[in-house]
Coordinates of C-alpha atoms and ligand atoms in Angstrom, one line a residue:
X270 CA 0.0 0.0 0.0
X271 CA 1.6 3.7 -0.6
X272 CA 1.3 4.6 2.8
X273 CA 4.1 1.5 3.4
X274 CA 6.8 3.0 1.3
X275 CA 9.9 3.3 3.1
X276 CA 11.0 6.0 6.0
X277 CA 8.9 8.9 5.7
X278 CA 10.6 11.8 6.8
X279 CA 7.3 13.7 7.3
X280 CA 3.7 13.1 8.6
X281 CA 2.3 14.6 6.3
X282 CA 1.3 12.5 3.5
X283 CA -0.6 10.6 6.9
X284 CA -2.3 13.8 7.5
X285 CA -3.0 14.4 4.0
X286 CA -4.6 10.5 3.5
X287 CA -6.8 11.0 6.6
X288 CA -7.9 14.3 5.5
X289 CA -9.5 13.2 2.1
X290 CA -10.8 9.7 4.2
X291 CA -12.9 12.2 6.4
X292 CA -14.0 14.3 3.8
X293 CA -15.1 11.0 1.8
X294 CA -17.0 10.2 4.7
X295 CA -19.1 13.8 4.6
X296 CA -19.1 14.8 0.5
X297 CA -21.2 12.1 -1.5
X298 CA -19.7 11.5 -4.6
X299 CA -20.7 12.6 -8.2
X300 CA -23.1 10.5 -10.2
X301 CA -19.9 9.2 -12.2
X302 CA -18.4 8.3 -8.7
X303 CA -15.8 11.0 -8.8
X304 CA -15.4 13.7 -5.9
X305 CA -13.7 16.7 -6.5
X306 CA -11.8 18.1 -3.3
X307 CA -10.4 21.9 -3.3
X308 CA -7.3 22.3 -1.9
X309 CA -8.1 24.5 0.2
X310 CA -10.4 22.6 2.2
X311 CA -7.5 20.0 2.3
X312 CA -5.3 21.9 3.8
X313 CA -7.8 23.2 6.3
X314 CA -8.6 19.9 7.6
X315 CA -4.7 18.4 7.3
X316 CA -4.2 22.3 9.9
X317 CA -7.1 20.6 11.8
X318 CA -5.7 17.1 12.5
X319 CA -2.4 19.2 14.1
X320 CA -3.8 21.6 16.0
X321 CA -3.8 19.5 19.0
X322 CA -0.7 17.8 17.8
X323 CA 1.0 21.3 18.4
X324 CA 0.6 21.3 22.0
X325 CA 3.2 20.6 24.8
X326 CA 3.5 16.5 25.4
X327 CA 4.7 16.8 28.6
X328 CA 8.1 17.3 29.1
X329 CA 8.7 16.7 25.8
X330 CA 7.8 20.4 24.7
X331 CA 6.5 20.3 21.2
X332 CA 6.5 17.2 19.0
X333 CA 8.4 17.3 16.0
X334 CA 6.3 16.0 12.5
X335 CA 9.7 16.5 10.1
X336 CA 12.8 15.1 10.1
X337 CA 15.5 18.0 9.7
X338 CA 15.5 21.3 10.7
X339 CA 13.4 23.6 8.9
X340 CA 10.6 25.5 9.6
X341 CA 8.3 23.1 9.1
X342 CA 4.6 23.2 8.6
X343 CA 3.4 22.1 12.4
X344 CA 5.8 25.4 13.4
X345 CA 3.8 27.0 11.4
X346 CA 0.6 25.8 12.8
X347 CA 1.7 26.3 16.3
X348 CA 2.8 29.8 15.8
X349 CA -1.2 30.6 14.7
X350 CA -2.5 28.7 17.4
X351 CA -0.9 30.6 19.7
X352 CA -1.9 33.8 17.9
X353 CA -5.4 32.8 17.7
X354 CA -5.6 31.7 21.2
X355 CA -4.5 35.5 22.2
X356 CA -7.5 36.4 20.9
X357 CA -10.0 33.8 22.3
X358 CA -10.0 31.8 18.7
X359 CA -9.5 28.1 20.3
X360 CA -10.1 26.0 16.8
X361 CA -9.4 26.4 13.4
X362 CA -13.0 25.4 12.7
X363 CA -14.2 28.4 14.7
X364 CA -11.7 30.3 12.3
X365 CA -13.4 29.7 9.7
X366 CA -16.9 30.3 10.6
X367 CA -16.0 33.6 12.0
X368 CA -14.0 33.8 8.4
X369 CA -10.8 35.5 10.5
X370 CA -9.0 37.2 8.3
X371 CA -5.5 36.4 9.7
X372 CA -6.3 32.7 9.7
X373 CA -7.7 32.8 6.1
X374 CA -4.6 34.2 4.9
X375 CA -2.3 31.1 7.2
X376 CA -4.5 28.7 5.2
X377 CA -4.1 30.2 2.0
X378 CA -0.6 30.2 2.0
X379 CA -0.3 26.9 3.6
X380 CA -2.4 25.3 0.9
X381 CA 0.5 26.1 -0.7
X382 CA 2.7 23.6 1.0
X383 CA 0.2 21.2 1.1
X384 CA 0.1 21.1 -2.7
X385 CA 3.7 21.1 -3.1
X386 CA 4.6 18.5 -0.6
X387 CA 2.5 15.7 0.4
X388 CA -0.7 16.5 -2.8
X389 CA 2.0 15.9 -5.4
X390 CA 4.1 13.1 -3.7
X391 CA 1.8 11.0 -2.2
X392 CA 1.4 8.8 -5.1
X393 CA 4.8 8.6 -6.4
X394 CA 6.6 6.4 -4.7
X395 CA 9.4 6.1 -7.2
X396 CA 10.3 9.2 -8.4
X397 CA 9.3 10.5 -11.6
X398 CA 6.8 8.0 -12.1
X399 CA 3.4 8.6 -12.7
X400 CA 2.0 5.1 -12.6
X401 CA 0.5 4.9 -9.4
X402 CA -1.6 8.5 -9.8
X403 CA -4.7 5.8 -8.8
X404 CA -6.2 8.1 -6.1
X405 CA -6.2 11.3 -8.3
X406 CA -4.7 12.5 -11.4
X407 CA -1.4 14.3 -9.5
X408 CA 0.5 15.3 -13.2
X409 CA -0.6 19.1 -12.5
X410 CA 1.6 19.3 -9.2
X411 CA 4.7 17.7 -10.7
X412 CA 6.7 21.1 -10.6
X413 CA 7.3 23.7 -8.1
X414 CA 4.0 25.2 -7.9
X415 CA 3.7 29.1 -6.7
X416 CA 0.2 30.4 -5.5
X417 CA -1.1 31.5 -9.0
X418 CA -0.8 27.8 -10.0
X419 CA -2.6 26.6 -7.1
X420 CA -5.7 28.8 -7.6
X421 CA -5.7 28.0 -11.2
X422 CA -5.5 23.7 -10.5
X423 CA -8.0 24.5 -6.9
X424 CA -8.9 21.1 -6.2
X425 CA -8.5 17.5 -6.7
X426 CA -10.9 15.0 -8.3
X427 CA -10.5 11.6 -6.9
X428 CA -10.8 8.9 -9.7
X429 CA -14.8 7.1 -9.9
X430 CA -14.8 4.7 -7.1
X431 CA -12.1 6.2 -4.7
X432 CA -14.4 8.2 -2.3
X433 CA -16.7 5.4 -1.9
X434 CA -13.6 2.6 -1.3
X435 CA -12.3 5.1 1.3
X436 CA -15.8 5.9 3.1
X437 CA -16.3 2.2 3.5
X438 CA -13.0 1.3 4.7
X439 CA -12.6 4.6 6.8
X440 CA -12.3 3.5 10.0
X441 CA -10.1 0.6 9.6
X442 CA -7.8 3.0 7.4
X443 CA -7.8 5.6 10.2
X444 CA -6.9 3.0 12.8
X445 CA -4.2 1.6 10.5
X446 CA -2.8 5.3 10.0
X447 CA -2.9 6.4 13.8
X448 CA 0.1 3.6 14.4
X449 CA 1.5 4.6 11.8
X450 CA 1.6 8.2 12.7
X451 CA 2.5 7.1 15.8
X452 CA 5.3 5.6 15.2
X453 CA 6.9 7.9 12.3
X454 CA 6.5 10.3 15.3
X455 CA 8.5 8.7 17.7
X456 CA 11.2 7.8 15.0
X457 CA 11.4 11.3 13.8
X458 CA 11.2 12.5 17.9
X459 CA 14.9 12.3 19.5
X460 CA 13.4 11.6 22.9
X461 CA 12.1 8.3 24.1
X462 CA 8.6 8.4 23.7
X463 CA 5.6 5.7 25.2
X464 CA 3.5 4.5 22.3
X465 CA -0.4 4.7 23.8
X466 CA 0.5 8.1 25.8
X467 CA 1.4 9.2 22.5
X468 CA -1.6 8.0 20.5
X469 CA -3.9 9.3 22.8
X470 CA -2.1 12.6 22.9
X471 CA -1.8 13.0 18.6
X472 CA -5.7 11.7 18.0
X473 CA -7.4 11.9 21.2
X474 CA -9.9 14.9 21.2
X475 CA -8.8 17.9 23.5
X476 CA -11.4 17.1 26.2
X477 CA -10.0 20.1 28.4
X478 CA -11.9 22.4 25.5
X479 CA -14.9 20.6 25.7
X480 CA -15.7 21.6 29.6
X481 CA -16.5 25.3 28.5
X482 CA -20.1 23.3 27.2
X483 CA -21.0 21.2 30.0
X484 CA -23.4 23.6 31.7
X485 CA -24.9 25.2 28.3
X486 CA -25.7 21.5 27.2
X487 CA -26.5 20.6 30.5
X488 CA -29.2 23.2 31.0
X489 CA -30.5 22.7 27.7
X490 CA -31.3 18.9 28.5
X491 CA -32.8 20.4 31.0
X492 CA -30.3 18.5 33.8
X493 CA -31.3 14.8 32.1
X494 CA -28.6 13.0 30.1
X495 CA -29.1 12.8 26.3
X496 CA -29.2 9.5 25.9
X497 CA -31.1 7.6 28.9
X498 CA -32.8 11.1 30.3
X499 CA -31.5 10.1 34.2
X500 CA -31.3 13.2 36.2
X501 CA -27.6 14.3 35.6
X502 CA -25.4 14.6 38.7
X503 CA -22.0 15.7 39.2
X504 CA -20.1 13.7 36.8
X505 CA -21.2 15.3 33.6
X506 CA -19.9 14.1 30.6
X507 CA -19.6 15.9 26.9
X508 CA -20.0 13.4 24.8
X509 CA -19.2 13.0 20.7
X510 CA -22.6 11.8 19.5
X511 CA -20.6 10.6 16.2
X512 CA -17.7 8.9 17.7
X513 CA -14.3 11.3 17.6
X514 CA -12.7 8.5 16.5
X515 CA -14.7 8.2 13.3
X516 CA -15.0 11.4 12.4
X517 CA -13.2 14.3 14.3
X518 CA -16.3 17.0 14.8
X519 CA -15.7 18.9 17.9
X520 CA -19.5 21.5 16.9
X521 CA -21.9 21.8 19.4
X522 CA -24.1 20.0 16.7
X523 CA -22.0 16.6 17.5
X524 CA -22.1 17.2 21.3
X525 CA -24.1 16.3 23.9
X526 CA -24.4 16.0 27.5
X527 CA -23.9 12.4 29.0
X528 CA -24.0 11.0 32.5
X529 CA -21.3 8.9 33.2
X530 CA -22.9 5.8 32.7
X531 CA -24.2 6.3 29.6
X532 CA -20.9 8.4 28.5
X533 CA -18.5 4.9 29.3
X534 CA -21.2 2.4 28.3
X535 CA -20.8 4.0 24.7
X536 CA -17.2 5.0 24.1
X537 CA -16.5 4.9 20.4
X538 CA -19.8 3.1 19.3
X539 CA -21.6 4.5 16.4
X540 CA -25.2 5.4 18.4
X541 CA -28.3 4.6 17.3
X542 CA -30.0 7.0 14.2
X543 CA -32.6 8.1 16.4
X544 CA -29.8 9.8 18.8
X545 CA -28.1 11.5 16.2
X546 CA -31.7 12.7 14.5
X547 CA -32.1 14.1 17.6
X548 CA -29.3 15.7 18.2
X549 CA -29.1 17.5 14.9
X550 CA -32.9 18.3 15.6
X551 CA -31.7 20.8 18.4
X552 CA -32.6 24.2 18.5
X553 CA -30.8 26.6 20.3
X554 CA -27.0 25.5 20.1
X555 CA -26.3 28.3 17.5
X556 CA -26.8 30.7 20.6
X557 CA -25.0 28.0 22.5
X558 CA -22.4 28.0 20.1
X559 CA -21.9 31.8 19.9
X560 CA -21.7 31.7 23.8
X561 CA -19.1 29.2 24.4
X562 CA -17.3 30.5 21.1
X563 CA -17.2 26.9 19.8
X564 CA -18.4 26.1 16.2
X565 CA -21.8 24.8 15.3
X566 CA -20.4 22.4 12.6
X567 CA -24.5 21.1 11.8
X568 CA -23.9 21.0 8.5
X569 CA -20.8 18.9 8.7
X570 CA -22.4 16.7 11.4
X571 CA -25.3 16.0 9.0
X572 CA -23.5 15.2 6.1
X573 CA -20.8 12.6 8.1
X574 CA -24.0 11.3 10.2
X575 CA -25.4 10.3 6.6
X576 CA -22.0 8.6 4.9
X577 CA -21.3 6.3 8.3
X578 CA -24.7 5.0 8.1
X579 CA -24.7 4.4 4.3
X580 CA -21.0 2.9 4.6
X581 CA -21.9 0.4 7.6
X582 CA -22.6 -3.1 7.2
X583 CA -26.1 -4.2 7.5
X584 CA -26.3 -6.0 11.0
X585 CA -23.8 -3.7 12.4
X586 CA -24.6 -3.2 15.9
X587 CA -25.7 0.2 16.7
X588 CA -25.6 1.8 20.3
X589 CA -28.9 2.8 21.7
X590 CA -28.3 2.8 25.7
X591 CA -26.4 0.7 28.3
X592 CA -26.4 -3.1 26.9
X593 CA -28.7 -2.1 24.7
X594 CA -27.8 -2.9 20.8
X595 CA -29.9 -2.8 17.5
X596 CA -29.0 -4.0 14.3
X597 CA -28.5 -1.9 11.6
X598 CA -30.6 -2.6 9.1
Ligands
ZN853 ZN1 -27.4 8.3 30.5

């Protein structure tokens, strides 16, 4: 498989591959079973997948994603975190819906990089050759692009098929990358560095940022948990109604709170429809959303809720409460 290609000495074509998996998960294909991707929105959600990455681990300081010693992009990304952060921006999805000028302009030049590093190599695993172009057709990036070239090219069109192979085999893929990533990280990292602390560090969700909803969500379920509608006491849990680990959506639209019971019985199970109808059904989290400054992210909740239930296997068990499975028919 490409991703198995010798040493990398970058993340980045992992970041890149799980980008386009989680967008093939939320874009239906065209009728010819193509899906054209802009670059842009590539390289927003490959900025997305670091963010947290560009935290301190530990006593480690910052992580490093690129063998060498350039500036490298997760520098980059650091750099605007902290900017952002200055100024109460805590994601680069709330950004974007606040369309912030200065991190419009990071993401513009960035897509920049994006395009000229992992976009045109991730398929060329011998260089020069063009053979193995089986994702999308990459023959536009092959020289040193400048921005005027990437505006003109703006996206990428995965071949007929591609999106709908990925969406189906997303979450073994994404499981199968996070070692992977994992372990580039500690090769590329000088410092000894324990595996599953470091896993949970790169793709856990950033739970510390979640807290800021708990009473909003909790006073809007009117102090009963989403799922089981127990009275909620102190151990109040923000939950991911669509698992983080399948699809990383940190909007109020994909958050609810959980008691604990409810919030350990679940974990990373793939709920019921009727929860998720529900929770998109919500009124009220836009003012929720505005409050907490988190993003609403409904549309992009919507859109993933409907690719994972078209990509699961019939008979798939779906989570509905404590012990309590149905089929997925
Ligand atoms: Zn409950």
């Amino acid at each position: 498989m490409l991703l198995e290609t010798g040493a990398r000495s970058a993340t980045y074509k992992l970041a890149l591959v799980t980008a386009i998996i989680d967008i093939c998960v939320e874009y239906e294909p065209a009728p010819d079973g193509t899906l054209a991707i802009p670059l842009q929105e590539i390289t927003h959600r490959v900025i997305a997948l670091y963010w947290n990455q560009t935290r301190t681990f530990g006593e480690q300081g910052r992580l490093r994603q690129l063998k060498g010693s350039g500036r490298s992009l997760t520098d980059a990304i650091a750099a605007i975190r902290d900017r952002l952060a200055a100024r109460g921006i805590k994601s680069p999805e709330v950004a974007r819906e606040i369309e912030d000028r200065e991190y419009l302009n990071f993401a513009r030049t960035e897509t920049l990089r994006v395009s000229n590093m992992p976009i045109k190599h991730l398929q060329t695993a011998v260089k020069g050759s063009h053979d193995t172009d089986f994702l999308y057709d990459a023959s536009e990036f092959q020289r040193e692009m400048t921005h005027r070239d990437v505006e003109r090219i703006n996206h990428i069109v995965l071949r007929p098929g591609v999106a709908d192979g990925l969406r189906h085999a997303s979450t073994l893929l994404k499981t199968y990358i996070r070692a992977l990533w994992t372990r580039d990280v500690i090769a590329i990292n000088p410092t000894e560095l324990e595996e599953n602390r470091l896993e949970q560090f790169l793709f856990g969700s950033d739970r510390t940022g979640l807290s800021a909803l708990t009473n909003p969500l909790r006073e809007l379920q009117g102090n009963r948990c989403f799922y089981c509608d127990s009275r909620l006491n102190s151990s109040v849990h923000v939950d991911h109604v669509l698992p983080w680990s399948v699809i990383p959506i940190d909007g109020v639209a994909n958050l609810v709170a959980a008691d604990q019971r409810c919030n350990l019985a679940k974990r990373a199970t793939i709920p019921v429809r009727e929860h998720t109808e529900r929770a998109l059904g919500r009124t009220d989290l836009k003012t929720i959303a505005k409050l907490a400054r988190f993003p609403l992210l409904h549309e992009r909740t919507r859109s993933a809720s409907v690719g994972i239930y078209a990509a699961l296997p019939h008979g798939s068990l779906l989570w509905r409460g404590k012990d309590d499975y149905l089929e997925h028919i």
